[in-house]
Short mmCIF file of C-alpha atoms in Angstrom, two decimals:
data_model
loop_
_atom_site.label_atom_id
_atom_site.label_comp_id
_atom_site.label_asym_id
_atom_site.label_seq_id
_atom_site.Cartn_x
_atom_site.Cartn_y
_atom_site.Cartn_z
CA UNK A 1 105.28 98.67 113.87
CA UNK A 2 106.05 95.20 112.67
CA UNK A 3 105.53 92.25 114.59
CA UNK A 4 107.52 89.21 115.37
CA UNK A 5 107.17 86.48 113.60
CA UNK A 6 106.04 83.34 116.07
CA UNK A 7 106.56 80.65 113.51
CA UNK A 8 103.08 79.65 113.52
CA UNK A 9 100.40 79.88 110.45
CA UNK A 10 97.48 81.78 111.63
CA UNK A 11 94.28 81.78 109.59
CA UNK A 12 93.79 84.97 107.60
CA UNK A 13 90.63 86.90 107.04
CA UNK A 14 90.00 86.73 103.33
CA UNK A 15 88.84 90.38 103.66
CA UNK A 16 92.81 91.21 104.08
CA UNK A 17 93.94 88.98 101.08
CA UNK A 18 94.05 91.84 98.71
CA UNK A 19 97.35 93.52 99.99
CA UNK A 20 98.46 90.15 101.14
CA UNK A 21 99.15 89.52 97.30
CA UNK A 22 100.21 92.49 96.26
CA UNK A 23 103.58 92.52 98.28
CA UNK A 24 104.70 89.93 95.34
CA UNK A 25 105.92 93.08 93.17
CA UNK A 26 104.05 92.23 89.58
CA UNK A 27 103.73 88.32 90.90
CA UNK A 28 100.88 88.09 87.86
CA UNK A 29 103.63 89.39 85.39
CA UNK A 30 100.46 91.66 83.79
CA UNK A 31 103.25 94.73 83.48
CA UNK A 32 105.22 93.99 80.52
CA UNK A 33 107.47 97.04 79.42
CA UNK A 34 107.72 98.21 76.02
CA UNK A 35 111.02 96.43 75.74
CA UNK A 36 108.86 93.24 76.28
CA UNK A 37 110.80 92.82 79.82
CA UNK A 38 108.57 91.89 82.57
CA UNK A 39 108.48 94.73 84.97
CA UNK A 40 110.66 93.96 88.49
CA UNK A 41 111.86 90.79 87.39
CA UNK A 42 115.30 89.78 85.37
CA UNK A 43 118.66 88.65 85.26
CA UNK A 44 122.23 90.51 85.55
CA UNK A 45 124.15 89.41 82.34
CA UNK A 46 127.03 90.99 80.47
CA UNK A 47 128.08 89.85 77.41
CA UNK A 48 132.10 88.72 77.95
CA UNK A 49 134.52 90.75 76.05
CA UNK A 50 138.01 89.68 75.31
CA UNK A 51 141.08 92.04 74.32
CA UNK A 52 143.85 91.30 72.01
CA UNK A 53 146.88 92.84 73.97
CA UNK A 54 149.14 93.45 70.84
CA UNK A 55 146.14 95.40 68.76
CA UNK A 56 144.07 96.60 71.59
CA UNK A 57 140.88 95.38 69.60
CA UNK A 58 137.80 94.35 71.69
CA UNK A 59 136.15 91.35 70.98
CA UNK A 60 132.80 90.19 71.92
CA UNK A 61 131.37 86.78 72.86
CA UNK A 62 128.56 85.47 70.60
CA UNK A 63 125.59 84.77 72.44
CA UNK A 64 122.68 82.62 71.28
CA UNK A 65 119.62 83.50 73.06
CA UNK A 66 116.81 80.09 73.52
CA UNK A 67 113.96 82.46 72.44
CA UNK A 68 113.41 85.07 69.48
CA UNK A 69 114.14 87.59 72.26
CA UNK A 70 117.63 89.18 72.94
CA UNK A 71 116.92 87.97 76.70
CA UNK A 72 116.92 85.23 79.11
CA UNK A 73 113.59 86.72 80.64
CA UNK A 74 110.76 88.29 79.57
CA UNK A 75 107.01 88.36 78.88
CA UNK A 76 104.88 85.95 77.01
CA UNK A 77 101.02 85.84 76.32
CA UNK A 78 100.94 81.71 77.18
CA UNK A 79 99.54 82.56 80.62
CA UNK A 80 97.71 80.77 83.16
CA UNK A 81 95.34 83.79 84.13
CA UNK A 82 95.63 86.85 82.76
CA UNK A 83 97.38 88.43 79.75
CA UNK A 84 100.88 87.63 80.13
CA UNK A 85 103.23 85.06 81.91
CA UNK A 86 107.05 85.42 82.58
CA UNK A 87 109.52 82.88 80.17
CA UNK A 88 112.80 82.02 81.40
CA UNK A 89 115.10 80.47 78.57
CA UNK A 90 118.46 79.33 78.29
CA UNK A 91 121.33 80.77 76.37
CA UNK A 92 124.19 79.85 74.79
CA UNK A 93 127.72 81.13 74.59
CA UNK A 94 129.11 80.10 70.77
CA UNK A 95 132.37 81.61 71.60
CA UNK A 96 133.19 79.53 74.85
CA UNK A 97 130.81 76.59 73.97
CA UNK A 98 128.82 77.04 77.10
CA UNK A 99 125.25 76.99 78.35
CA UNK A 100 124.28 80.19 79.86
CA UNK A 101 121.40 79.22 82.66
CA UNK A 102 118.69 81.86 82.83
CA UNK A 103 117.95 83.05 86.13
CA UNK A 104 114.85 85.73 86.86
CA UNK A 105 115.39 87.76 90.10
CA UNK A 106 112.55 89.90 92.04
CA UNK A 107 113.31 93.16 92.45
CA UNK A 108 112.16 96.63 93.84
CA UNK A 109 113.12 99.23 91.50
CA UNK A 110 110.66 99.44 88.32
CA UNK A 111 112.66 101.71 86.53
CA UNK A 112 115.57 99.22 85.91
CA UNK A 113 115.56 96.56 83.43
CA UNK A 114 117.83 94.05 85.49
CA UNK A 115 118.34 93.46 89.27
CA UNK A 116 121.82 95.02 89.49
CA UNK A 117 122.78 95.22 93.49
CA UNK A 118 119.33 94.12 94.74
CA UNK A 119 118.36 94.73 98.12
CA UNK A 120 115.63 92.55 98.00
CA UNK A 121 111.50 93.72 98.08
CA UNK A 122 110.07 95.03 101.19
CA UNK A 123 107.62 93.04 103.20
CA UNK A 124 105.10 95.27 104.43
CA UNK A 125 103.68 95.46 107.81
CA UNK A 126 101.07 92.89 109.02
CA UNK A 127 101.96 90.47 105.74
CA UNK A 128 102.79 87.20 105.96
CA UNK A 129 105.26 85.34 104.33
CA UNK A 130 104.71 81.72 104.70
CA UNK A 131 105.11 79.91 101.34
CA UNK A 132 106.03 79.83 97.83
CA UNK A 133 103.61 78.94 95.39
CA UNK A 134 103.13 79.16 91.63
CA UNK A 135 102.11 77.86 88.34
CA UNK A 136 104.48 76.69 85.64
CA UNK A 137 105.28 75.45 82.30
CA UNK A 138 108.74 73.34 82.01
CA UNK A 139 110.38 72.18 78.50
CA UNK A 140 113.74 70.68 79.67
CA UNK A 141 116.02 69.83 76.63
CA UNK A 142 117.64 66.75 78.48
CA UNK A 143 116.14 64.61 81.14
CA UNK A 144 118.85 65.62 83.66
CA UNK A 145 117.75 69.58 83.63
CA UNK A 146 115.97 70.87 86.59
CA UNK A 147 114.63 74.23 87.16
CA UNK A 148 114.41 76.03 90.60
CA UNK A 149 112.30 78.14 92.64
CA UNK A 150 113.64 79.91 95.89
CA UNK A 151 112.17 82.23 98.30
CA UNK A 152 114.56 83.76 101.00
CA UNK A 153 113.21 85.72 103.74
CA UNK A 154 115.43 88.33 105.97
CA UNK A 155 114.98 90.29 108.90
CA UNK A 156 115.31 94.12 109.48
CA UNK A 157 119.33 93.69 109.53
CA UNK A 158 119.66 91.52 106.23
CA UNK A 159 119.97 88.30 108.13
CA UNK A 160 118.45 85.02 106.47
CA UNK A 161 115.20 84.00 108.56
CA UNK A 162 114.09 81.17 106.48
CA UNK A 163 113.55 79.75 103.11
CA UNK A 164 111.48 77.93 100.70
CA UNK A 165 112.82 75.84 97.90
CA UNK A 166 110.87 74.42 95.01
CA UNK A 167 112.56 71.86 92.39
CA UNK A 168 110.89 71.44 89.05
CA UNK A 169 112.01 68.25 87.43
CA UNK A 170 109.11 67.23 85.22
CA UNK A 171 108.33 68.33 81.70
CA UNK A 172 104.82 69.49 81.39
CA UNK A 173 103.22 71.91 78.56
CA UNK A 174 100.04 72.53 80.53
CA UNK A 175 100.12 74.66 83.82
CA UNK A 176 101.02 73.06 87.26
CA UNK A 177 101.09 74.40 90.48
CA UNK A 178 103.74 73.92 93.14
CA UNK A 179 104.55 75.29 96.10
CA UNK A 180 106.97 75.15 99.20
CA UNK A 181 106.59 75.98 102.90
CA UNK A 182 109.12 78.73 104.33
CA UNK A 183 111.48 76.80 106.82
CA UNK A 184 112.18 79.22 109.56
CA UNK A 185 115.54 78.93 111.26
CA UNK A 186 115.76 82.40 112.96
CA UNK A 187 113.20 84.70 115.15
CA UNK A 188 112.66 88.15 114.14
CA UNK A 189 110.54 90.63 112.03
CA UNK A 190 110.11 89.44 108.24
CA UNK A 191 111.18 92.83 106.57
CA UNK A 192 112.89 91.77 103.03
CA UNK A 193 112.62 89.06 100.68
CA UNK A 194 114.04 87.29 97.59
CA UNK A 195 112.05 85.42 95.05
CA UNK A 196 114.25 83.67 92.21
CA UNK A 197 113.60 81.26 89.37
CA UNK A 198 116.47 79.48 87.69
CA UNK A 199 117.56 76.98 85.22
CA UNK A 200 120.56 74.68 86.34
CA UNK A 201 121.37 72.66 83.24
CA UNK A 202 124.69 70.84 83.18
CA UNK A 203 124.34 70.09 79.55
CA UNK A 204 126.12 71.77 76.44
CA UNK A 205 122.98 71.64 74.33
CA UNK A 206 122.81 75.12 73.02
CA UNK A 207 118.93 74.71 72.77
CA UNK A 208 118.57 75.12 76.51
CA UNK A 209 115.29 74.79 78.23
CA UNK A 210 112.51 76.95 78.95
CA UNK A 211 110.60 77.61 82.42
CA UNK A 212 107.20 79.88 81.98
CA UNK A 213 105.81 80.95 85.37
CA UNK A 214 102.60 82.86 86.69
CA UNK A 215 100.61 83.98 89.53
CA UNK A 216 103.48 83.65 92.18
CA UNK A 217 102.05 83.53 95.96
CA UNK A 218 103.68 83.74 99.19
CA UNK A 219 100.85 82.92 101.44
CA UNK A 220 98.12 80.27 101.39
CA UNK A 221 95.45 83.23 101.86
CA UNK A 222 96.38 84.97 98.72
CA UNK A 223 96.50 81.80 96.83
CA UNK A 224 93.03 81.13 98.23
CA UNK A 225 91.93 84.76 96.97
CA UNK A 226 93.18 83.86 93.46
CA UNK A 227 90.58 80.61 93.76
CA UNK A 228 87.74 82.57 95.29
CA UNK A 229 87.42 85.03 92.59
CA UNK A 230 87.20 82.71 89.96
CA UNK A 231 85.39 79.51 90.90
CA UNK A 232 82.48 78.46 93.25
CA UNK A 233 84.83 77.43 96.31
CA UNK A 234 88.72 77.39 96.62
CA UNK A 235 91.12 74.66 98.50
CA UNK A 236 94.24 75.84 99.97
CA UNK A 237 96.76 74.54 100.69
CA UNK A 238 96.56 72.42 97.73
CA UNK A 239 99.28 70.03 99.02
CA UNK A 240 97.66 69.12 102.30
CA UNK A 241 99.15 67.50 105.47
CA UNK A 242 96.43 67.55 108.50
CA UNK A 243 93.84 69.46 106.95
CA UNK A 244 92.39 71.87 104.07
CA UNK A 245 90.83 75.43 104.13
CA UNK A 246 87.61 75.79 102.11
CA UNK A 247 86.46 79.30 101.13
CA UNK A 248 83.46 80.04 99.20
CA UNK A 249 83.56 81.50 95.58
CA UNK A 250 81.84 84.22 93.86
CA UNK A 251 79.79 81.87 92.02
CA UNK A 252 78.05 80.33 94.92
CA UNK A 253 75.61 81.76 97.75
CA UNK A 254 76.52 81.22 101.48
CA UNK A 255 75.04 78.25 102.79
CA UNK A 256 75.43 74.60 103.76
CA UNK A 257 77.64 72.59 101.69
CA UNK A 258 77.91 68.38 101.30
CA UNK A 259 81.60 68.00 100.42
CA UNK A 260 82.39 64.49 99.11
CA UNK A 261 85.92 63.60 98.58
CA UNK A 262 86.80 60.88 96.50
CA UNK A 263 90.17 59.23 95.13
CA UNK A 264 90.92 58.84 91.57
CA UNK A 265 89.25 55.66 91.18
CA UNK A 266 85.97 57.60 91.98
CA UNK A 267 85.55 55.91 95.15
CA UNK A 268 84.20 57.74 98.14
CA UNK A 269 86.65 58.11 101.01
CA UNK A 270 85.19 61.04 103.13
CA UNK A 271 81.74 63.10 103.64
CA UNK A 272 81.00 65.72 105.42
CA UNK A 273 78.90 68.70 105.97
CA UNK A 274 80.48 72.77 106.26
CA UNK A 275 78.55 76.20 106.42
CA UNK A 276 80.63 78.51 104.11
CA UNK A 277 78.95 81.78 105.31
CA UNK A 278 80.58 85.24 103.67
CA UNK A 279 84.10 85.26 102.95
CA UNK A 280 85.16 82.98 105.72
CA UNK A 281 86.99 79.78 105.65
CA UNK A 282 86.05 76.51 106.93
CA UNK A 283 88.52 73.76 107.90
CA UNK A 284 88.29 69.99 106.60
CA UNK A 285 90.56 67.16 108.62
CA UNK A 286 92.07 65.08 105.96
CA UNK A 287 94.91 63.67 108.35
CA UNK A 288 93.52 60.29 107.82
CA UNK A 289 93.95 60.01 104.09
CA UNK A 290 96.12 57.95 102.48
CA UNK A 291 98.95 59.87 100.31
CA UNK A 292 97.74 60.54 96.84
CA UNK A 293 95.37 63.10 94.57
CA UNK A 294 91.95 63.46 95.83
CA UNK A 295 88.77 65.27 94.35
CA UNK A 296 86.34 67.16 96.50
CA UNK A 297 82.66 68.02 95.24
CA UNK A 298 79.94 70.24 96.51
CA UNK A 299 76.88 71.76 94.91
CA UNK A 300 77.90 70.17 91.32
CA UNK A 301 81.59 71.60 91.65
CA UNK A 302 84.63 69.87 91.71
CA UNK A 303 88.33 71.14 92.34
CA UNK A 304 91.40 68.76 93.64
CA UNK A 305 94.22 68.67 96.27
CA UNK A 306 96.86 66.45 97.06
CA UNK A 307 97.54 64.94 100.52
CA UNK A 308 101.18 64.07 101.38
#
């Protein structure tokens, strides 16, 4: 039986992370169809058709796509991890002189190429949906363009319980990580979720913009698992308020770790000792740190986090 959501983030054992990440269907975009579309992700779009009332002849609008693929959403080998990521590129309606804003939505039916009527993706019993996190590259054409990522959580009746929204405004040609917590406004049992990435260009530039997305997560524990599998230790959340959680990676042994936190100028801000045993995480209080970017080091390995 699914449990009621209590509006509290509870620390999760790393032992259960595999199933937690799996609820984002093809969230690492490694399943690419033979037609180059991304399984379980896509955009509803029909080419407008005009009818000459005198002759009855149909004329389709001329659509220019923002990439070599005749699609707005497709797989790309420019991945953050693994072999593939998802690319979202605007199109242009040449007939109507209008930009077509691309949008990728998650859907549950892998046999389809497009969302169609989208009932959302079921949230498995016992799984937590607390945030929307992902890695991205962004190539806007004009400075006023932006992309938006959104996660909506629904209860058993299909009523919205909460949502997370992340605005992407800065151009970047290297992968950046971004996350936004779910702001819950209603109690209930989380049962379905929608995730979408959309371009919101206001320009009439036919080139449009492009967003590349990889490794989508909906809870901090799944993000930590991703770091756990590939590093000496992982830190989450990467945008912290009161504390950060540290988990030992597969490349390091269990034991006592001397953690040193420095600012971007190399000044030591905080030092603490914590014992990382097995797959358990430890918490480090960062509530007194000023807002900014910090490096955390131990045993010759360094990663970073941000204090908001």
